[in-house]
mmCIF file of C-alpha atoms in Angstrom:
data_model
loop_
_atom_site.group_PDB
_atom_site.id
_atom_site.type_symbol
_atom_site.label_atom_id
_atom_site.label_comp_id
_atom_site.label_asym_id
_atom_site.label_seq_id
_atom_site.Cartn_x
_atom_site.Cartn_y
_atom_site.Cartn_z
ATOM 1 C CA MET A 28 -0.016 -0.053 0.052
ATOM 2 C CA VAL A 29 1.219 3.507 -0.810
ATOM 3 C CA ALA A 30 3.073 5.133 2.198
ATOM 4 C CA GLN A 31 1.690 2.361 4.518
ATOM 5 C CA ILE A 32 -1.629 4.058 4.526
ATOM 6 C CA ASP A 33 -4.758 1.863 4.520
ATOM 7 C CA SER A 34 -8.390 2.688 4.944
ATOM 8 C CA ARG A 35 -8.435 2.259 8.627
ATOM 9 C CA PHE A 36 -5.511 4.581 9.006
ATOM 10 C CA ILE A 37 -7.405 7.289 6.957
ATOM 11 C CA LYS A 38 -10.561 6.860 8.940
ATOM 12 C CA LYS A 39 -8.748 7.336 12.227
ATOM 13 C CA SER A 40 -7.035 10.631 11.360
ATOM 14 C CA ILE A 41 -6.989 12.870 8.282
ATOM 15 C CA LYS A 42 -4.124 14.830 9.918
ATOM 16 C CA LYS A 43 -2.006 11.801 10.434
ATOM 17 C CA THR A 44 -2.760 10.647 6.824
ATOM 18 C CA TYR A 45 -1.416 14.045 5.619
ATOM 19 C CA THR A 46 1.704 13.523 7.845
ATOM 20 C CA ARG A 47 2.365 10.130 6.287
ATOM 21 C CA LEU A 48 1.978 11.448 2.760
ATOM 22 C CA ILE A 49 4.372 14.342 3.386
ATOM 23 C CA SER A 50 6.856 11.846 4.889
ATOM 24 C CA TYR A 51 6.549 9.508 1.904
ATOM 25 C CA LEU A 52 6.650 12.180 -0.842
ATOM 26 C CA LEU A 53 9.194 14.605 0.441
ATOM 27 C CA TYR A 54 11.573 12.792 2.752
ATOM 28 C CA GLU A 55 11.833 8.983 2.298
ATOM 29 C CA GLY A 56 13.005 8.728 -1.345
ATOM 30 C CA ARG A 57 12.552 5.696 -3.556
ATOM 31 C CA PRO A 58 15.016 2.796 -3.370
ATOM 32 C CA LEU A 59 16.043 0.696 -6.348
ATOM 33 C CA THR A 60 13.375 -1.980 -5.739
ATOM 34 C CA THR A 61 10.450 0.448 -5.954
ATOM 35 C CA LYS A 62 8.894 2.523 -8.773
ATOM 36 C CA GLY A 63 8.846 6.246 -9.009
ATOM 37 C CA GLN A 64 12.689 6.830 -8.641
ATOM 38 C CA TRP A 65 12.217 9.882 -10.931
ATOM 39 C CA ILE A 66 11.192 11.725 -7.792
ATOM 40 C CA ASN A 67 14.585 11.318 -6.049
ATOM 41 C CA PRO A 68 16.289 14.325 -7.668
ATOM 42 C CA PHE A 69 13.379 16.432 -6.404
ATOM 43 C CA VAL A 70 13.605 14.901 -2.936
ATOM 44 C CA PHE A 71 17.366 15.696 -2.773
ATOM 45 C CA LEU A 72 16.795 19.273 -3.972
ATOM 46 C CA SER A 73 14.085 19.625 -1.392
ATOM 47 C CA TYR A 74 16.616 18.676 1.341
ATOM 48 C CA LYS A 75 19.011 21.373 0.201
ATOM 49 C CA ILE A 76 16.383 23.978 0.264
ATOM 50 C CA GLN A 77 14.980 22.993 3.619
ATOM 51 C CA GLU A 78 18.503 23.130 5.180
ATOM 52 C CA LYS A 79 18.518 26.832 4.469
ATOM 53 C CA LEU A 80 14.875 27.537 5.718
ATOM 54 C CA PRO A 81 14.361 29.584 8.978
ATOM 55 C CA PHE A 82 11.998 28.834 11.816
ATOM 56 C CA LYS A 83 12.515 25.194 12.277
ATOM 57 C CA LYS A 84 11.208 23.284 15.206
ATOM 58 C CA SER A 85 13.639 22.058 17.814
ATOM 59 C CA VAL A 86 14.255 18.314 17.477
ATOM 60 C CA LYS A 87 13.720 16.768 20.922
ATOM 61 C CA GLU A 88 14.046 13.082 21.865
ATOM 62 C CA PRO A 89 13.757 11.569 18.382
ATOM 63 C CA VAL A 90 12.864 7.844 18.520
ATOM 64 C CA PHE A 91 14.673 5.388 16.249
ATOM 65 C CA ILE A 92 13.449 1.901 15.611
ATOM 66 C CA LEU A 93 16.279 -0.589 15.254
ATOM 67 C CA GLY A 94 16.515 -4.322 14.556
ATOM 68 C CA THR A 95 16.301 -6.541 11.437
ATOM 69 C CA GLY A 96 14.031 -5.579 8.443
ATOM 70 C CA ARG A 97 10.956 -7.811 8.037
ATOM 71 C CA SER A 98 10.603 -8.294 11.768
ATOM 72 C CA GLY A 99 7.746 -6.012 12.421
ATOM 73 C CA THR A 100 9.601 -2.696 12.384
ATOM 74 C CA THR A 101 7.178 -1.217 9.850
ATOM 75 C CA ILE A 102 4.012 -2.003 11.732
ATOM 76 C CA LEU A 103 5.677 -0.632 14.984
ATOM 77 C CA GLY A 104 6.536 2.587 13.179
ATOM 78 C CA VAL A 105 3.117 2.944 11.455
ATOM 79 C CA THR A 106 1.254 2.362 14.711
ATOM 80 C CA LEU A 107 3.390 4.909 16.541
ATOM 81 C CA GLY A 108 2.941 7.218 13.575
ATOM 82 C CA ILE A 109 -0.821 7.557 14.192
ATOM 83 C CA HIS A 110 -0.100 9.014 17.641
ATOM 84 C CA LYS A 111 -1.080 12.671 17.783
ATOM 85 C CA ASP A 112 2.440 13.955 18.355
ATOM 86 C CA VAL A 113 4.408 11.780 16.094
ATOM 87 C CA GLY A 114 5.776 12.120 12.512
ATOM 88 C CA PHE A 115 6.837 8.673 11.270
ATOM 89 C CA LEU A 116 9.719 8.385 8.737
ATOM 90 C CA ASN A 117 9.816 4.858 7.204
ATOM 91 C CA GLU A 118 13.408 4.131 6.373
ATOM 92 C CA PRO A 119 14.395 7.633 5.080
ATOM 93 C CA LYS A 120 17.642 6.219 3.644
ATOM 94 C CA ALA A 121 17.688 9.018 1.007
ATOM 95 C CA LEU A 122 17.748 11.573 3.772
ATOM 96 C CA TRP A 123 20.578 9.836 5.742
ATOM 97 C CA SER A 124 22.484 9.371 2.392
ATOM 98 C CA HIS A 125 22.187 13.094 1.817
ATOM 99 C CA LEU A 126 23.656 13.719 5.244
ATOM 100 C CA TYR A 127 26.454 11.189 5.055
ATOM 101 C CA PRO A 128 27.575 9.855 1.581
ATOM 102 C CA HIS A 129 29.091 6.603 2.947
ATOM 103 C CA GLU A 130 25.853 5.671 4.624
ATOM 104 C CA ASP A 131 24.153 3.894 1.709
ATOM 105 C CA LEU A 132 24.436 0.087 2.072
ATOM 106 C CA ILE A 133 21.937 -0.832 -0.640
ATOM 107 C CA GLY A 134 23.227 1.333 -3.519
ATOM 108 C CA SER A 135 19.999 3.172 -4.118
ATOM 109 C CA TYR A 136 21.418 6.682 -3.822
ATOM 110 C CA GLN A 137 25.316 6.373 -3.816
ATOM 111 C CA GLU A 138 27.773 4.496 -5.914
ATOM 112 C CA GLN A 139 30.497 4.558 -3.297
ATOM 113 C CA ASP A 140 30.430 1.669 -0.848
ATOM 114 C CA GLY A 141 28.566 2.232 2.477
ATOM 115 C CA ARG A 142 29.782 1.462 5.873
ATOM 116 C CA TYR A 143 27.801 -0.647 8.425
ATOM 117 C CA TYR A 144 29.588 0.838 11.386
ATOM 118 C CA LEU A 145 29.529 4.613 11.990
ATOM 119 C CA ASN A 146 30.483 6.233 15.232
ATOM 120 C CA GLU A 147 30.865 9.612 16.881
ATOM 121 C CA PHE A 148 34.191 10.310 15.045
ATOM 122 C CA ASP A 149 32.247 10.404 11.793
ATOM 123 C CA VAL A 150 30.203 13.399 12.877
ATOM 124 C CA ASP A 151 31.262 17.019 12.667
ATOM 125 C CA ALA A 152 29.461 20.309 13.560
ATOM 126 C CA ASP A 153 28.248 20.819 9.946
ATOM 127 C CA LEU A 154 26.599 17.400 9.960
ATOM 128 C CA VAL A 155 24.926 18.074 13.194
ATOM 129 C CA ASN A 156 23.557 21.415 12.021
ATOM 130 C CA ARG A 157 22.326 19.949 8.652
ATOM 131 C CA ALA A 158 20.620 16.975 10.393
ATOM 132 C CA HIS A 159 18.864 19.301 12.946
ATOM 133 C CA SER A 160 17.836 21.540 10.120
ATOM 134 C CA LEU A 161 16.278 18.773 8.069
ATOM 135 C CA PHE A 162 14.570 16.988 10.854
ATOM 136 C CA GLY A 163 13.415 20.326 12.359
ATOM 137 C CA SER A 164 11.984 21.271 9.024
ATOM 138 C CA TYR A 165 10.247 17.852 8.700
ATOM 139 C CA LEU A 166 8.515 18.571 12.068
ATOM 140 C CA ASN A 167 7.154 21.808 10.695
ATOM 141 C CA PHE A 168 5.826 20.442 7.441
ATOM 142 C CA SER A 169 4.448 17.269 8.913
ATOM 143 C CA LEU A 170 2.572 19.154 11.719
ATOM 144 C CA SER A 171 4.389 16.986 14.255
ATOM 145 C CA ASN A 172 6.184 17.425 17.492
ATOM 146 C CA ARG A 173 8.236 14.261 17.725
ATOM 147 C CA ILE A 174 9.959 12.138 15.198
ATOM 148 C CA VAL A 175 9.906 8.309 14.924
ATOM 149 C CA ASP A 176 12.558 7.146 12.388
ATOM 150 C CA LYS A 177 12.477 3.478 11.474
ATOM 151 C CA TYR A 178 15.759 2.477 10.000
ATOM 152 C CA PRO A 179 16.769 -0.947 11.142
ATOM 153 C CA GLU A 180 20.447 -0.818 10.169
ATOM 154 C CA LEU A 181 21.098 2.147 12.457
ATOM 155 C CA ILE A 182 21.508 -0.536 15.124
ATOM 156 C CA PHE A 183 25.137 -0.589 14.041
ATOM 157 C CA ARG A 184 25.379 3.211 14.230
ATOM 158 C CA VAL A 185 23.992 4.169 17.638
ATOM 159 C CA PRO A 186 27.161 6.164 18.570
ATOM 160 C CA PHE A 187 26.915 8.085 15.261
ATOM 161 C CA VAL A 188 23.263 8.979 15.847
ATOM 162 C CA SER A 189 23.724 9.835 19.417
ATOM 163 C CA GLU A 190 26.477 12.353 18.532
ATOM 164 C CA ILE A 191 23.942 14.039 16.346
ATOM 165 C CA PHE A 192 20.972 13.758 18.659
ATOM 166 C CA PRO A 193 22.247 13.263 22.255
ATOM 167 C CA ASP A 194 18.786 12.846 23.645
ATOM 168 C CA ALA A 195 17.689 10.158 21.158
ATOM 169 C CA LYS A 196 15.686 7.177 22.252
ATOM 170 C CA TYR A 197 16.259 3.713 20.636
ATOM 171 C CA LEU A 198 13.788 0.830 20.329
ATOM 172 C CA PHE A 199 15.387 -2.564 19.667
ATOM 173 C CA LEU A 200 12.647 -4.707 18.035
ATOM 174 C CA TYR A 201 13.200 -8.455 17.996
ATOM 175 C CA ARG A 202 11.077 -11.352 16.718
ATOM 176 C CA ASN A 203 11.233 -15.093 16.318
ATOM 177 C CA GLY A 204 14.164 -15.652 13.919
ATOM 178 C CA TRP A 205 12.287 -18.058 11.699
ATOM 179 C CA ASP A 206 9.591 -15.573 10.941
ATOM 180 C CA THR A 207 12.140 -12.970 9.975
ATOM 181 C CA CYS A 208 14.101 -15.292 7.742
ATOM 182 C CA HIS A 209 10.933 -16.517 5.849
ATOM 183 C CA SER A 210 9.820 -12.905 5.434
ATOM 184 C CA ILE A 211 13.087 -11.728 3.880
ATOM 185 C CA LYS A 212 12.989 -14.646 1.454
ATOM 186 C CA HIS A 213 9.439 -13.806 0.421
ATOM 187 C CA TRP A 214 10.298 -10.081 0.090
ATOM 188 C CA SER A 215 13.020 -10.763 -2.491
ATOM 189 C CA GLU A 216 10.704 -13.205 -4.301
ATOM 190 C CA ARG A 217 7.942 -10.468 -4.569
ATOM 191 C CA LEU A 218 9.953 -7.252 -5.006
ATOM 192 C CA GLY A 219 13.423 -8.342 -6.227
ATOM 193 C CA LEU A 220 14.290 -7.271 -9.747
ATOM 194 C CA SER A 221 16.624 -9.052 -12.130
ATOM 195 C CA ASP A 222 18.358 -7.851 -15.224
ATOM 196 C CA VAL A 223 17.825 -4.168 -14.529
ATOM 197 C CA ASN A 224 20.372 -2.651 -16.924
ATOM 198 C CA GLY A 225 22.519 -5.642 -16.266
ATOM 199 C CA SER A 226 22.022 -5.610 -12.397
ATOM 200 C CA THR A 227 20.000 -7.427 -9.835
ATOM 201 C CA HIS A 228 18.133 -5.436 -7.140
ATOM 202 C CA ASP A 229 16.723 -7.321 -4.174
ATOM 203 C CA TRP A 230 16.921 -7.458 -0.412
ATOM 204 C CA TRP A 231 20.692 -7.709 -0.629
ATOM 205 C CA GLY A 232 21.051 -4.454 -2.635
ATOM 206 C CA LYS A 233 22.336 -3.824 -6.044
ATOM 207 C CA ASP A 234 24.253 -6.935 -7.094
ATOM 208 C CA ASN A 235 24.446 -8.204 -3.607
ATOM 209 C CA ARG A 236 26.164 -5.100 -2.383
ATOM 210 C CA LYS A 237 24.615 -5.163 1.065
ATOM 211 C CA TRP A 238 25.371 -8.858 1.538
ATOM 212 C CA LYS A 239 29.024 -8.275 0.557
ATOM 213 C CA LEU A 240 29.320 -5.394 3.050
ATOM 214 C CA LEU A 241 27.542 -7.320 5.753
ATOM 215 C CA CYS A 242 30.050 -10.215 5.402
ATOM 216 C CA SER A 243 33.212 -8.060 5.059
ATOM 217 C CA GLN A 244 32.375 -5.538 7.727
ATOM 218 C CA VAL A 245 30.179 -7.411 10.299
ATOM 219 C CA VAL A 246 30.333 -11.131 9.901
ATOM 220 C CA ALA A 247 34.184 -10.939 9.690
ATOM 221 C CA ARG A 248 34.154 -9.375 13.125
ATOM 222 C CA ASP A 249 31.888 -11.838 14.770
ATOM 223 C CA PRO A 250 33.887 -14.330 16.950
ATOM 224 C CA GLU A 251 31.553 -17.306 16.207
ATOM 225 C CA LEU A 252 30.960 -16.669 12.541
ATOM 226 C CA ALA A 253 34.264 -15.160 11.325
ATOM 227 C CA PRO A 254 36.060 -18.588 11.190
ATOM 228 C CA HIS A 255 33.464 -19.564 8.564
ATOM 229 C CA ILE A 256 33.463 -16.385 6.535
ATOM 230 C CA ASP A 257 34.607 -18.074 3.234
ATOM 231 C CA LYS A 258 31.648 -20.408 3.339
ATOM 232 C CA ILE A 259 29.208 -17.854 4.422
ATOM 233 C CA SER A 260 30.299 -15.281 1.850
ATOM 234 C CA ASP A 261 29.366 -17.826 -0.915
ATOM 235 C CA TYR A 262 25.785 -18.317 0.314
ATOM 236 C CA GLN A 263 23.039 -18.047 -2.361
ATOM 237 C CA ASN A 264 20.044 -19.339 -0.434
ATOM 238 C CA HIS A 265 18.103 -16.288 0.770
ATOM 239 C CA ILE A 266 16.934 -18.008 4.001
ATOM 240 C CA HIS A 267 20.575 -18.808 4.956
ATOM 241 C CA MET A 268 21.672 -15.371 4.152
ATOM 242 C CA ALA A 269 18.741 -13.889 6.176
ATOM 243 C CA ALA A 270 19.653 -16.145 9.068
ATOM 244 C CA VAL A 271 23.214 -14.675 9.088
ATOM 245 C CA GLU A 272 21.847 -11.115 8.940
ATOM 246 C CA TRP A 273 19.505 -11.970 11.814
ATOM 247 C CA ILE A 274 22.190 -13.418 13.927
ATOM 248 C CA VAL A 275 24.641 -10.537 13.763
ATOM 249 C CA THR A 276 21.879 -7.896 14.131
ATOM 250 C CA MET A 277 20.306 -9.530 17.115
ATOM 251 C CA LYS A 278 23.714 -9.889 18.759
ATOM 252 C CA GLN A 279 24.330 -6.191 18.177
ATOM 253 C CA GLY A 280 20.980 -5.461 19.737
ATOM 254 C CA ILE A 281 21.793 -7.724 22.767
ATOM 255 C CA LYS A 282 25.079 -5.964 23.189
ATOM 256 C CA LEU A 283 23.382 -2.557 23.219
ATOM 257 C CA MET A 284 20.649 -3.852 25.579
ATOM 258 C CA SER A 285 23.214 -5.094 28.066
ATOM 259 C CA LYS A 286 24.677 -1.499 28.124
ATOM 260 C CA GLY A 287 21.239 0.040 28.600
ATOM 261 C CA LEU A 288 21.377 1.977 25.399
ATOM 262 C CA VAL A 289 18.175 0.493 23.764
ATOM 263 C CA TYR A 290 14.726 -0.360 24.906
ATOM 264 C CA PRO A 291 13.944 -4.012 24.042
ATOM 265 C CA VAL A 292 10.564 -4.546 22.213
ATOM 266 C CA LYS A 293 9.453 -8.103 21.741
ATOM 267 C CA TYR A 294 7.176 -8.215 18.693
ATOM 268 C CA GLU A 295 4.940 -10.947 19.954
ATOM 269 C CA GLU A 296 4.224 -8.949 23.125
ATOM 270 C CA PHE A 297 3.861 -5.634 21.283
ATOM 271 C CA VAL A 298 1.069 -6.996 19.056
ATOM 272 C CA SER A 299 -0.792 -8.658 21.788
ATOM 273 C CA SER A 300 -0.642 -6.533 24.890
ATOM 274 C CA GLN A 301 -1.972 -2.937 25.404
ATOM 275 C CA GLU A 302 -0.143 -2.798 28.746
ATOM 276 C CA TYR A 303 3.150 -3.604 26.960
ATOM 277 C CA ARG A 304 2.387 -0.851 24.402
ATOM 278 C CA ASP A 305 1.677 1.626 27.230
ATOM 279 C CA LYS A 306 5.026 0.983 28.788
ATOM 280 C CA LEU A 307 6.642 1.562 25.336
ATOM 281 C CA LEU A 308 4.889 4.934 25.065
ATOM 282 C CA GLU A 309 6.095 5.867 28.504
ATOM 283 C CA PHE A 310 9.716 5.066 27.512
ATOM 284 C CA CYS A 311 9.288 7.261 24.402
ATOM 285 C CA SER A 312 7.954 10.146 26.495
ATOM 286 C CA LEU A 313 4.680 10.000 24.545
ATOM 287 C CA ASP A 314 1.349 10.513 26.264
ATOM 288 C CA LYS A 315 -1.252 7.796 26.154
ATOM 289 C CA ASP A 316 -3.324 8.266 23.014
ATOM 290 C CA LYS A 317 -6.790 6.883 22.344
ATOM 291 C CA THR A 318 -6.346 6.862 18.491
ATOM 292 C CA PHE A 319 -3.096 4.968 18.924
ATOM 293 C CA ASN A 320 -4.777 2.366 21.174
ATOM 294 C CA THR A 321 -7.800 1.788 19.021
ATOM 295 C CA TYR A 322 -5.804 1.570 15.791
ATOM 296 C CA CYS A 323 -3.423 -0.959 17.390
ATOM 297 C CA ASP A 324 -6.495 -3.051 18.501
ATOM 298 C CA GLU A 325 -7.721 -2.994 14.937
ATOM 299 C CA VAL A 326 -4.628 -3.798 12.929
ATOM 300 C CA LEU A 327 -2.340 -5.872 15.264
ATOM 301 C CA LYS A 328 -2.596 -9.659 15.515
ATOM 302 C CA ALA A 329 -0.512 -12.480 16.796
ATOM 303 C CA PRO A 330 1.928 -13.809 14.093
ATOM 304 C CA ILE A 331 1.724 -17.382 12.835
ATOM 305 C CA ILE A 332 5.079 -19.003 13.707
ATOM 306 C CA LYS A 333 6.873 -20.158 10.552
ATOM 307 C CA ASP A 334 8.420 -23.615 10.158
ATOM 308 C CA LYS A 335 12.043 -24.231 11.061
ATOM 309 C CA ILE A 336 14.509 -24.891 8.243
ATOM 310 C CA GLU A 337 17.675 -26.784 8.376
ATOM 311 C CA LEU A 338 20.481 -24.313 8.362
ATOM 312 C CA PRO A 339 24.160 -24.943 7.352
ATOM 313 C CA ILE A 340 26.173 -26.356 10.288
ATOM 314 C CA GLU A 341 28.439 -23.342 10.428
ATOM 315 C CA ILE A 342 25.529 -20.975 11.423
ATOM 316 C CA SER A 343 22.925 -23.292 12.919
ATOM 317 C CA ASP A 344 24.411 -23.487 16.464
ATOM 318 C CA GLU A 345 24.802 -19.694 16.746
ATOM 319 C CA PHE A 346 21.287 -19.134 15.393
ATOM 320 C CA ASN A 347 19.883 -21.408 17.995
ATOM 321 C CA ASN A 348 21.996 -19.729 20.691
ATOM 322 C CA VAL A 349 20.751 -16.301 19.842
ATOM 323 C CA MET A 350 17.145 -17.625 19.691
ATOM 324 C CA GLY A 351 17.663 -18.904 23.284
ATOM 325 C CA ILE A 352 19.068 -15.611 24.591
ATOM 326 C CA LEU A 353 16.036 -13.757 23.264
ATOM 327 C CA GLY A 354 13.597 -16.246 24.805
ATOM 328 C CA TYR A 355 12.611 -18.403 21.918
ATOM 329 C CA GLU A 356 12.863 -22.138 21.552
#
């Protein structure tokens, strides 16, 4: 659906529908696997103009949704996005690519290789000012007071984001690993594009760009997986590749959680418990909101657990180990 807006969302709030459309049209950009990429030059021009506009809102306590894609991050963002105070940005990778050219992992906006790990030393005063200008302008145009930015890969860049927004709040969303792996596989089957000017564009980026970066920059640093990097790098099976991404991303989230840097959100609890959602709002410094609660009741439902799949021996033990740490069988 366009901009993650369905009929129930529209009926709940015309104002929030406007906010989502503004987010989608002017800020989020169009990646390689979507249509309408002709709009990207206008989006990037809009960024440059907005950086120079006066009278921007102050960006206070922005909320970032971290984790692995296809694990429920979108529905978490959309439901938070219907809250009266929130403007929801759904993976505004074009915006982040504009702010920092080595940020693009997929290859949608930059030819130069991206970097999974970014830290405080990659931030200077100019970047801070530009980021606050753009996000502050977004608050004005979206008629919002708070930002929720869903960008799962920022889980590897928390020091970078915190240097820009010192009061940022982070939600680490996790879900049964099998569900996530199956969902990634199905995403590439539905939306992946082959032979596009001689290239393949799917979950793993332009010609496997994201997968290659994941292996060389993240898997190669993992104590349990690094000894098998040669085998893992050669994976072609999308579920096996998704399992690797899930393992290293969850381990990064667990590490951040142990340091108290992120608020853990278990997907299965979020979709089934209003009390659980109320505590999440409290962490985000968001007031309880009737529209948010009723919309959640209407659209959220418990997931159907997907079947297990036999994984290669070099990753199966670690996959099961991480599942156990997160409380799954």
